[in-house]
Amino acid sequence: MASSTLICETQPWKDLKSHFEDIKKTHLRELLSDTDRCKSMVVDFDGITLDYSRQRATPGTMDKLYNLAEVNFEWFLFFWNFCCQRTAASQTTMCGTQLISRKRLIACSMGSIPLLLEQKINSTENRSVLHVALRAPRDAVMQSDGKNVVPDVWNVLDKIKDFSERIRNGSWVGATGKALTDVISVGIGGSFLGPLFVHTALQTDPEASKCATGRQLRFLANVDPIDVARNIAGLKPETTLVVVVSKTFTTAETMLNARTLRAWISKELGPSAVAKHMVAVSTNLTLVEKFGIDPNNAFAFWDWVGGRYSVCSAVGVLPLSLQYGFTVVDKFLKGASSIDQHFYSAPFEKNLPVLLGLLSVWNVSFFGYPARWSYNLFYYSFRPSYLILKPWRNLHRTSSRQTYLSSNFPFPFSIKYVSMESNGKGVSIDGKPLPFETGEIDFGEPGTNGQHSFYQLIHQGRVIPCDFIGVVKSQQPVYLEGEVVNNHDELMSNFFAQPDALAYGKTPEELQKENVQQHLVAHKTFSGNRPSLSLLLSSLDAYKIGQLLAIYEHRVAVQGFIWGINSFDQWGVELGKSLATQVRKQLHASRVKGEPVEGFNFSTTTMLTKYLKVCGNTRKLGSSSQSSNYSSSDITLFHDLEVSALLYNFLES
């Protein structure tokens, strides 16, 4: 398909539209009665089982979705000759180009195919997309601008391994000679959410937990001084190492937080201690050195690593290795790499990320479901289906991702970032407005928490497709004598029950047979026919965590491929940041110089004026006794000093 053709203009899309008119009349009760259909919708790979039989789809639906995928993957035909060779007959496309037949067509992801790494796939930012190179084997070849980037990746990994081992074994100590046992990782967006998810999931893994004995890892992202206070509470500068994560070393929130922690360290240990207590993940060595960090203690990552795909770079690997050791983190990288290989070598019908991506397109662009939710046994992840980012449409698509694993509660937050920033687009990669829905709002909660909060909406309110994610073996098994089942079995009982409740529902006739009072029948009726899919992992260790993350990364890329959008830029975040700069300047001018609020619309002017009036319009830094007298145990400074003053005066003086 030519890049100028929208996917909705193709014959496979039109075929699906026609097919949808038939499918929408069919209830999941009927679909689930077909055993052969259900068997065809269970896929196993490397300890992971996907069951998507509770989707409102038939084998015929899937064939049509494969055809749709083939059409848009043709847009990336120049990749195929560099993919793994498959023993399948080729066919001639409409362009006259040879393409592997659909049954053996290799699923392609932006960032997964070797040749892709040489292309500026992120065309609007003129960048390559190579995040899979971050977890590639040492002997792999992945090129960008004619250079194999894998050796550079491993040079950084080796440096992280050496540094983290020295910190952990005490050969690198702080300014007072004490071991650095506590780490604060300062970053935002991808520098925070991905690493936080992996860290939280590893905390209760027996192997990883043992490796982390006596150590603490905390993440600071939000610029709110309360978050700074929470992060340093109970910590001492002399045993704390701060990792500042910013590619350019100019990210406003990150650098303000970094300067705040630098002040905390300097006040207690002196300015010279910064070199021993702060390291950087950045490409801007000039600003790193100017900040006071030794450039030798800066860990590189590259322009071809998007923030939301950066957890496998030094962004995540450094703080995680400091906490758990490089050996554990290496298993995480290997898990992600295994899914990379699976993604571009498995046929569509056996390919986990491709199946997830196609089903998501089916639910969003054809059924128009309002949300998607995720139910995790290790955590609940909700994915409010799909957000339509077109101002002329007052619709929202939401999806839910439920994880039944309490240890993984940040997974929904990490994946919603990857998904919503990647596919929250309203135009094609060529800049054409899209006449169909794309993007999805992700949300989730761990374990049975969601059942006691928002499941009411999912069961009897809006239809929200759900992802249920569970594990066979608990990280922390508990067996209580006399209980009917153990704790994990209790959790998993809900994992297995909820998809059926959503699919089958409960009819008025069934309620009447149970002698439910007539006036309550309508209230207790469940319509059912609410789609979901289930992912069952054999365990939840570092390897499986890497696999889970990579599955959802590639799922997002599949969606973007089908919709014909650029899943790797994020222009939507820029306008608000730009306007915040104007507000920041106004706050500084009002607080320091007493200038009135000017240059904003009525609403913003009113709210800003109110804000300044209530908290005190003008204050010279230093007028508060707290501004010049604080210690590691007295953090009220961070509540009292204005952000603007911190930015413009104190911390840079």
PDB file of C-alpha atoms in Angstrom, residues 372-591:
ATOM      1  CA  ARG A 372      -9.924  -1.174  27.633  1.00  0.00           C
ATOM      2  CA  TRP A 373      -9.050  -2.447  31.062  1.00  0.00           C
ATOM      3  CA  SER A 374      -6.356  -4.791  32.281  1.00  0.00           C
ATOM      4  CA  TYR A 375      -6.824  -7.292  35.062  1.00  0.00           C
ATOM      5  CA  ASN A 376      -3.548  -8.570  36.440  1.00  0.00           C
ATOM      6  CA  LEU A 377      -3.059 -11.183  39.035  1.00  0.00           C
ATOM      7  CA  PHE A 378       0.078  -9.445  39.934  1.00  0.00           C
ATOM      8  CA  TYR A 379      -1.685  -6.170  39.382  1.00  0.00           C
ATOM      9  CA  TYR A 380      -4.618  -4.732  37.582  1.00  0.00           C
ATOM     10  CA  SER A 381      -3.914  -2.799  34.471  1.00  0.00           C
ATOM     11  CA  PHE A 382      -6.687  -0.881  32.886  1.00  0.00           C
ATOM     12  CA  ARG A 383      -6.664   0.258  29.383  1.00  0.00           C
ATOM     13  CA  PRO A 384      -9.555   2.551  28.726  1.00  0.00           C
ATOM     14  CA  SER A 385     -10.013   1.527  25.248  1.00  0.00           C
ATOM     15  CA  TYR A 386      -9.143   4.154  22.747  1.00  0.00           C
ATOM     16  CA  LEU A 387      -8.948   7.862  22.892  1.00  0.00           C
ATOM     17  CA  ILE A 388      -9.937   9.640  19.730  1.00  0.00           C
ATOM     18  CA  LEU A 389      -7.729  12.645  19.400  1.00  0.00           C
ATOM     19  CA  LYS A 390      -9.878  14.483  16.916  1.00  0.00           C
ATOM     20  CA  PRO A 391     -11.511  17.670  18.157  1.00  0.00           C
ATOM     21  CA  TRP A 392     -14.567  17.202  16.007  1.00  0.00           C
ATOM     22  CA  ARG A 393     -15.448  13.917  17.651  1.00  0.00           C
ATOM     23  CA  ASN A 394     -16.718  13.662  21.194  1.00  0.00           C
ATOM     24  CA  LEU A 395     -15.809  10.007  21.609  1.00  0.00           C
ATOM     25  CA  HIS A 396     -13.376   8.161  23.814  1.00  0.00           C
ATOM     26  CA  ARG A 397     -11.956   4.714  23.393  1.00  0.00           C
ATOM     27  CA  THR A 398     -10.863   3.007  26.556  1.00  0.00           C
ATOM     28  CA  SER A 399      -9.234  -0.320  27.276  1.00  0.00           C
ATOM     29  CA  SER A 400      -8.538  -2.093  30.498  1.00  0.00           C
ATOM     30  CA  ARG A 401      -5.587  -4.215  31.442  1.00  0.00           C
ATOM     31  CA  GLN A 402      -6.052  -6.257  34.582  1.00  0.00           C
ATOM     32  CA  THR A 403      -3.072  -7.956  36.156  1.00  0.00           C
ATOM     33  CA  TYR A 404      -3.527 -10.512  38.866  1.00  0.00           C
ATOM     34  CA  LEU A 405      -0.071  -9.977  40.306  1.00  0.00           C
ATOM     35  CA  SER A 406       0.248  -7.425  43.041  1.00  0.00           C
ATOM     36  CA  SER A 407       3.975  -7.026  42.541  1.00  0.00           C
ATOM     37  CA  ASN A 408       3.459  -5.558  39.099  1.00  0.00           C
ATOM     38  CA  PHE A 409       1.073  -2.779  39.925  1.00  0.00           C
ATOM     39  CA  PRO A 410       3.040  -0.124  37.960  1.00  0.00           C
ATOM     40  CA  PHE A 411       2.742  -2.136  34.735  1.00  0.00           C
ATOM     41  CA  PRO A 412      -0.478  -0.382  33.666  1.00  0.00           C
ATOM     42  CA  PHE A 413       1.158   2.994  34.208  1.00  0.00           C
ATOM     43  CA  SER A 414       4.210   1.999  32.189  1.00  0.00           C
ATOM     44  CA  ILE A 415       2.192   0.524  29.343  1.00  0.00           C
ATOM     45  CA  LYS A 416      -0.335   3.340  29.210  1.00  0.00           C
ATOM     46  CA  TYR A 417       2.617   5.669  28.671  1.00  0.00           C
ATOM     47  CA  VAL A 418       4.032   3.509  25.872  1.00  0.00           C
ATOM     48  CA  SER A 419       0.623   3.112  24.264  1.00  0.00           C
ATOM     49  CA  MET A 420      -0.901   6.548  24.671  1.00  0.00           C
ATOM     50  CA  GLU A 421       2.167   8.556  23.725  1.00  0.00           C
ATOM     51  CA  SER A 422       2.875   6.257  20.780  1.00  0.00           C
ATOM     52  CA  ASN A 423      -0.567   5.919  19.251  1.00  0.00           C
ATOM     53  CA  GLY A 424      -2.442   8.950  20.518  1.00  0.00           C
ATOM     54  CA  LYS A 425      -2.346  10.451  17.035  1.00  0.00           C
ATOM     55  CA  GLY A 426      -5.004  12.028  14.854  1.00  0.00           C
ATOM     56  CA  VAL A 427      -3.125  12.096  11.544  1.00  0.00           C
ATOM     57  CA  SER A 428      -1.368   9.555   9.372  1.00  0.00           C
ATOM     58  CA  ILE A 429       2.387   9.457   9.009  1.00  0.00           C
ATOM     59  CA  ASP A 430       1.878  11.644   5.916  1.00  0.00           C
ATOM     60  CA  GLY A 431      -0.083  14.203   7.915  1.00  0.00           C
ATOM     61  CA  LYS A 432      -3.568  13.250   6.694  1.00  0.00           C
ATOM     62  CA  PRO A 433      -6.430  13.515   9.230  1.00  0.00           C
ATOM     63  CA  LEU A 434      -7.661  10.044  10.139  1.00  0.00           C
ATOM     64  CA  PRO A 435     -11.393   9.368   9.698  1.00  0.00           C
ATOM     65  CA  PHE A 436     -11.291   6.448  12.141  1.00  0.00           C
ATOM     66  CA  GLU A 437     -10.455   5.942  15.795  1.00  0.00           C
ATOM     67  CA  THR A 438      -6.873   5.330  16.948  1.00  0.00           C
ATOM     68  CA  GLY A 439      -5.105   5.332  20.266  1.00  0.00           C
ATOM     69  CA  GLU A 440      -6.307   3.969  23.549  1.00  0.00           C
ATOM     70  CA  ILE A 441      -6.554   5.065  27.143  1.00  0.00           C
ATOM     71  CA  ASP A 442      -4.881   2.472  29.368  1.00  0.00           C
ATOM     72  CA  PHE A 443      -5.699   1.948  33.007  1.00  0.00           C
ATOM     73  CA  GLY A 444      -5.341  -0.861  35.501  1.00  0.00           C
ATOM     74  CA  GLU A 445      -5.134  -2.067  39.081  1.00  0.00           C
ATOM     75  CA  PRO A 446      -3.466  -5.075  40.705  1.00  0.00           C
ATOM     76  CA  GLY A 447      -5.209  -8.222  41.801  1.00  0.00           C
ATOM     77  CA  THR A 448      -8.728  -8.062  43.105  1.00  0.00           C
ATOM     78  CA  ASN A 449      -8.545  -4.328  43.844  1.00  0.00           C
ATOM     79  CA  GLY A 450     -10.417  -3.498  40.660  1.00  0.00           C
ATOM     80  CA  GLN A 451     -13.282  -5.807  41.546  1.00  0.00           C
ATOM     81  CA  HIS A 452     -14.005  -3.659  44.563  1.00  0.00           C
ATOM     82  CA  SER A 453     -13.707  -0.355  42.747  1.00  0.00           C
ATOM     83  CA  PHE A 454     -14.610  -0.031  39.078  1.00  0.00           C
ATOM     84  CA  TYR A 455     -15.722  -3.478  37.937  1.00  0.00           C
ATOM     85  CA  GLN A 456     -19.297  -2.312  38.291  1.00  0.00           C
ATOM     86  CA  LEU A 457     -18.757  -0.129  35.229  1.00  0.00           C
ATOM     87  CA  ILE A 458     -17.086  -2.934  33.297  1.00  0.00           C
ATOM     88  CA  HIS A 459     -19.827  -5.482  34.006  1.00  0.00           C
ATOM     89  CA  GLN A 460     -22.987  -3.408  33.744  1.00  0.00           C
ATOM     90  CA  GLY A 461     -21.910  -0.059  32.343  1.00  0.00           C
ATOM     91  CA  ARG A 462     -19.805   0.682  29.286  1.00  0.00           C
ATOM     92  CA  VAL A 463     -18.224  -2.154  27.325  1.00  0.00           C
ATOM     93  CA  ILE A 464     -14.487  -2.072  28.023  1.00  0.00           C
ATOM     94  CA  PRO A 465     -12.322  -4.827  26.529  1.00  0.00           C
ATOM     95  CA  CYS A 466     -10.034  -6.310  29.167  1.00  0.00           C
ATOM     96  CA  ASP A 467      -6.616  -7.931  29.260  1.00  0.00           C
ATOM     97  CA  PHE A 468      -6.291 -10.421  32.126  1.00  0.00           C
ATOM     98  CA  ILE A 469      -2.687 -11.170  33.060  1.00  0.00           C
ATOM     99  CA  GLY A 470      -1.814 -13.842  35.620  1.00  0.00           C
ATOM    100  CA  VAL A 471       0.985 -16.148  36.715  1.00  0.00           C
ATOM    101  CA  VAL A 472       1.000 -19.855  37.546  1.00  0.00           C
ATOM    102  CA  LYS A 473       3.612 -19.737  40.310  1.00  0.00           C
ATOM    103  CA  SER A 474       3.412 -16.968  42.885  1.00  0.00           C
ATOM    104  CA  GLN A 475       6.582 -15.104  43.786  1.00  0.00           C
ATOM    105  CA  GLN A 476       5.585 -15.332  47.452  1.00  0.00           C
ATOM    106  CA  PRO A 477       3.425 -18.441  48.065  1.00  0.00           C
ATOM    107  CA  VAL A 478       1.395 -18.522  51.274  1.00  0.00           C
ATOM    108  CA  TYR A 479      -0.321 -21.654  52.613  1.00  0.00           C
ATOM    109  CA  LEU A 480      -2.582 -21.326  55.650  1.00  0.00           C
ATOM    110  CA  GLU A 481      -3.701 -24.493  57.396  1.00  0.00           C
ATOM    111  CA  GLY A 482      -7.435 -24.989  57.290  1.00  0.00           C
ATOM    112  CA  GLU A 483      -8.079 -22.697  54.332  1.00  0.00           C
ATOM    113  CA  VAL A 484     -10.021 -24.073  51.366  1.00  0.00           C
ATOM    114  CA  VAL A 485      -7.364 -22.796  48.949  1.00  0.00           C
ATOM    115  CA  ASN A 486      -4.069 -20.996  49.342  1.00  0.00           C
ATOM    116  CA  ASN A 487      -3.782 -17.253  48.829  1.00  0.00           C
ATOM    117  CA  HIS A 488      -2.570 -17.475  45.251  1.00  0.00           C
ATOM    118  CA  ASP A 489      -5.346 -19.898  44.313  1.00  0.00           C
ATOM    119  CA  GLU A 490      -7.847 -17.421  45.753  1.00  0.00           C
ATOM    120  CA  LEU A 491      -6.376 -14.731  43.550  1.00  0.00           C
ATOM    121  CA  MET A 492      -6.373 -16.982  40.487  1.00  0.00           C
ATOM    122  CA  SER A 493      -9.974 -18.004  41.099  1.00  0.00           C
ATOM    123  CA  ASN A 494     -10.897 -14.462  40.171  1.00  0.00           C
ATOM    124  CA  PHE A 495      -8.529 -14.473  37.207  1.00  0.00           C
ATOM    125  CA  PHE A 496     -10.369 -17.438  35.708  1.00  0.00           C
ATOM    126  CA  ALA A 497     -13.875 -16.334  36.722  1.00  0.00           C
ATOM    127  CA  GLN A 498     -13.967 -12.723  35.603  1.00  0.00           C
ATOM    128  CA  PRO A 499     -13.480 -13.336  31.843  1.00  0.00           C
ATOM    129  CA  ASP A 500     -16.404 -15.766  31.856  1.00  0.00           C
ATOM    130  CA  ALA A 501     -18.573 -13.357  33.806  1.00  0.00           C
ATOM    131  CA  LEU A 502     -17.882 -10.670  31.223  1.00  0.00           C
ATOM    132  CA  ALA A 503     -18.431 -12.998  28.277  1.00  0.00           C
ATOM    133  CA  TYR A 504     -21.536 -14.917  29.355  1.00  0.00           C
ATOM    134  CA  GLY A 505     -23.216 -12.476  31.700  1.00  0.00           C
ATOM    135  CA  LYS A 506     -26.461 -13.535  33.364  1.00  0.00           C
ATOM    136  CA  THR A 507     -29.867 -13.473  31.718  1.00  0.00           C
ATOM    137  CA  PRO A 508     -33.241 -12.565  33.261  1.00  0.00           C
ATOM    138  CA  GLU A 509     -34.338 -16.161  32.676  1.00  0.00           C
ATOM    139  CA  GLU A 510     -31.440 -17.500  34.728  1.00  0.00           C
ATOM    140  CA  LEU A 511     -32.240 -15.092  37.529  1.00  0.00           C
ATOM    141  CA  GLN A 512     -35.901 -16.061  37.536  1.00  0.00           C
ATOM    142  CA  LYS A 513     -34.931 -19.733  37.874  1.00  0.00           C
ATOM    143  CA  GLU A 514     -32.986 -18.709  40.978  1.00  0.00           C
ATOM    144  CA  ASN A 515     -36.166 -17.113  42.352  1.00  0.00           C
ATOM    145  CA  VAL A 516     -34.721 -13.613  42.337  1.00  0.00           C
ATOM    146  CA  GLN A 517     -37.408 -11.089  43.231  1.00  0.00           C
ATOM    147  CA  GLN A 518     -38.934  -9.631  40.100  1.00  0.00           C
ATOM    148  CA  HIS A 519     -38.156  -6.032  40.959  1.00  0.00           C
ATOM    149  CA  LEU A 520     -34.442  -6.923  41.224  1.00  0.00           C
ATOM    150  CA  VAL A 521     -34.152  -8.931  38.009  1.00  0.00           C
ATOM    151  CA  ALA A 522     -33.268  -5.947  35.839  1.00  0.00           C
ATOM    152  CA  HIS A 523     -30.663  -4.787  38.348  1.00  0.00           C
ATOM    153  CA  LYS A 524     -28.999  -8.202  38.560  1.00  0.00           C
ATOM    154  CA  THR A 525     -29.004  -8.885  34.828  1.00  0.00           C
ATOM    155  CA  PHE A 526     -25.591  -8.945  33.131  1.00  0.00           C
ATOM    156  CA  SER A 527     -25.660  -8.529  29.367  1.00  0.00           C
ATOM    157  CA  GLY A 528     -22.327 -10.284  28.873  1.00  0.00           C
ATOM    158  CA  ASN A 529     -20.800 -10.207  25.391  1.00  0.00           C
ATOM    159  CA  ARG A 530     -17.922  -8.142  26.794  1.00  0.00           C
ATOM    160  CA  PRO A 531     -14.621  -9.122  25.186  1.00  0.00           C
ATOM    161  CA  SER A 532     -11.405  -9.978  26.982  1.00  0.00           C
ATOM    162  CA  LEU A 533      -8.220 -11.940  26.514  1.00  0.00           C
ATOM    163  CA  SER A 534      -6.046 -13.787  29.010  1.00  0.00           C
ATOM    164  CA  LEU A 535      -2.271 -14.020  29.295  1.00  0.00           C
ATOM    165  CA  LEU A 536      -0.990 -16.702  31.655  1.00  0.00           C
ATOM    166  CA  LEU A 537       2.710 -16.622  32.542  1.00  0.00           C
ATOM    167  CA  SER A 538       4.433 -19.667  34.030  1.00  0.00           C
ATOM    168  CA  SER A 539       6.194 -17.462  36.584  1.00  0.00           C
ATOM    169  CA  LEU A 540       7.168 -13.870  37.200  1.00  0.00           C
ATOM    170  CA  ASP A 541      10.937 -13.591  37.301  1.00  0.00           C
ATOM    171  CA  ALA A 542      13.306 -11.167  35.589  1.00  0.00           C
ATOM    172  CA  TYR A 543      13.128 -13.088  32.300  1.00  0.00           C
ATOM    173  CA  LYS A 544       9.329 -13.142  32.208  1.00  0.00           C
ATOM    174  CA  ILE A 545       9.138  -9.464  33.176  1.00  0.00           C
ATOM    175  CA  GLY A 546      11.293  -8.663  30.145  1.00  0.00           C
ATOM    176  CA  GLN A 547       9.028 -10.751  27.943  1.00  0.00           C
ATOM    177  CA  LEU A 548       5.875  -9.072  29.203  1.00  0.00           C
ATOM    178  CA  LEU A 549       7.264  -5.602  28.613  1.00  0.00           C
ATOM    179  CA  ALA A 550       8.418  -6.434  25.072  1.00  0.00           C
ATOM    180  CA  ILE A 551       5.073  -8.023  24.139  1.00  0.00           C
ATOM    181  CA  TYR A 552       3.234  -4.805  24.860  1.00  0.00           C
ATOM    182  CA  GLU A 553       5.915  -2.624  23.260  1.00  0.00           C
ATOM    183  CA  HIS A 554       5.575  -4.524  19.999  1.00  0.00           C
ATOM    184  CA  ARG A 555       1.808  -4.676  20.287  1.00  0.00           C
ATOM    185  CA  VAL A 556       1.804  -0.878  20.165  1.00  0.00           C
ATOM    186  CA  ALA A 557       4.003  -0.921  17.055  1.00  0.00           C
ATOM    187  CA  VAL A 558       1.626  -3.340  15.313  1.00  0.00           C
ATOM    188  CA  GLN A 559      -1.278  -0.991  15.950  1.00  0.00           C
ATOM    189  CA  GLY A 560       0.701   1.930  14.567  1.00  0.00           C
ATOM    190  CA  PHE A 561       1.632  -0.050  11.473  1.00  0.00           C
ATOM    191  CA  ILE A 562      -1.986  -0.926  10.782  1.00  0.00           C
ATOM    192  CA  TRP A 563      -3.288   2.573  11.392  1.00  0.00           C
ATOM    193  CA  GLY A 564      -0.499   4.093   9.315  1.00  0.00           C
ATOM    194  CA  ILE A 565       0.649   6.491  12.028  1.00  0.00           C
ATOM    195  CA  ASN A 566       4.048   7.377  13.456  1.00  0.00           C
ATOM    196  CA  SER A 567       4.152   5.555  16.783  1.00  0.00           C
ATOM    197  CA  PHE A 568       7.526   7.014  17.695  1.00  0.00           C
ATOM    198  CA  ASP A 569       7.085  10.777  17.892  1.00  0.00           C
ATOM    199  CA  GLN A 570       5.237  12.753  20.563  1.00  0.00           C
ATOM    200  CA  TRP A 571       4.467  16.237  19.329  1.00  0.00           C
ATOM    201  CA  GLY A 572       1.353  16.275  21.463  1.00  0.00           C
ATOM    202  CA  VAL A 573       3.369  16.890  24.618  1.00  0.00           C
ATOM    203  CA  GLU A 574       5.080  20.020  23.322  1.00  0.00           C
ATOM    204  CA  LEU A 575       2.334  22.657  23.400  1.00  0.00           C
ATOM    205  CA  GLY A 576       1.604  22.315  27.090  1.00  0.00           C
ATOM    206  CA  LYS A 577       5.313  22.416  27.900  1.00  0.00           C
ATOM    207  CA  SER A 578       5.687  25.578  25.835  1.00  0.00           C
ATOM    208  CA  LEU A 579       2.803  27.291  27.601  1.00  0.00           C
ATOM    209  CA  ALA A 580       4.202  26.192  30.966  1.00  0.00           C
ATOM    210  CA  THR A 581       7.379  28.100  30.138  1.00  0.00           C
ATOM    211  CA  GLN A 582       5.335  31.297  29.835  1.00  0.00           C
ATOM    212  CA  VAL A 583       3.630  30.611  33.150  1.00  0.00           C
ATOM    213  CA  ARG A 584       6.967  29.882  34.795  1.00  0.00           C
ATOM    214  CA  LYS A 585       8.327  33.252  33.678  1.00  0.00           C
ATOM    215  CA  GLN A 586       5.218  34.977  34.986  1.00  0.00           C
ATOM    216  CA  LEU A 587       5.521  33.258  38.374  1.00  0.00           C
ATOM    217  CA  HIS A 588       9.120  34.364  38.648  1.00  0.00           C
ATOM    218  CA  ALA A 589       8.283  37.943  37.671  1.00  0.00           C
ATOM    219  CA  SER A 590       5.371  38.110  40.109  1.00  0.00           C
ATOM    220  CA  ARG A 591       7.164  36.509  43.037  1.00  0.00           C
TER     221      ARG A 591
END
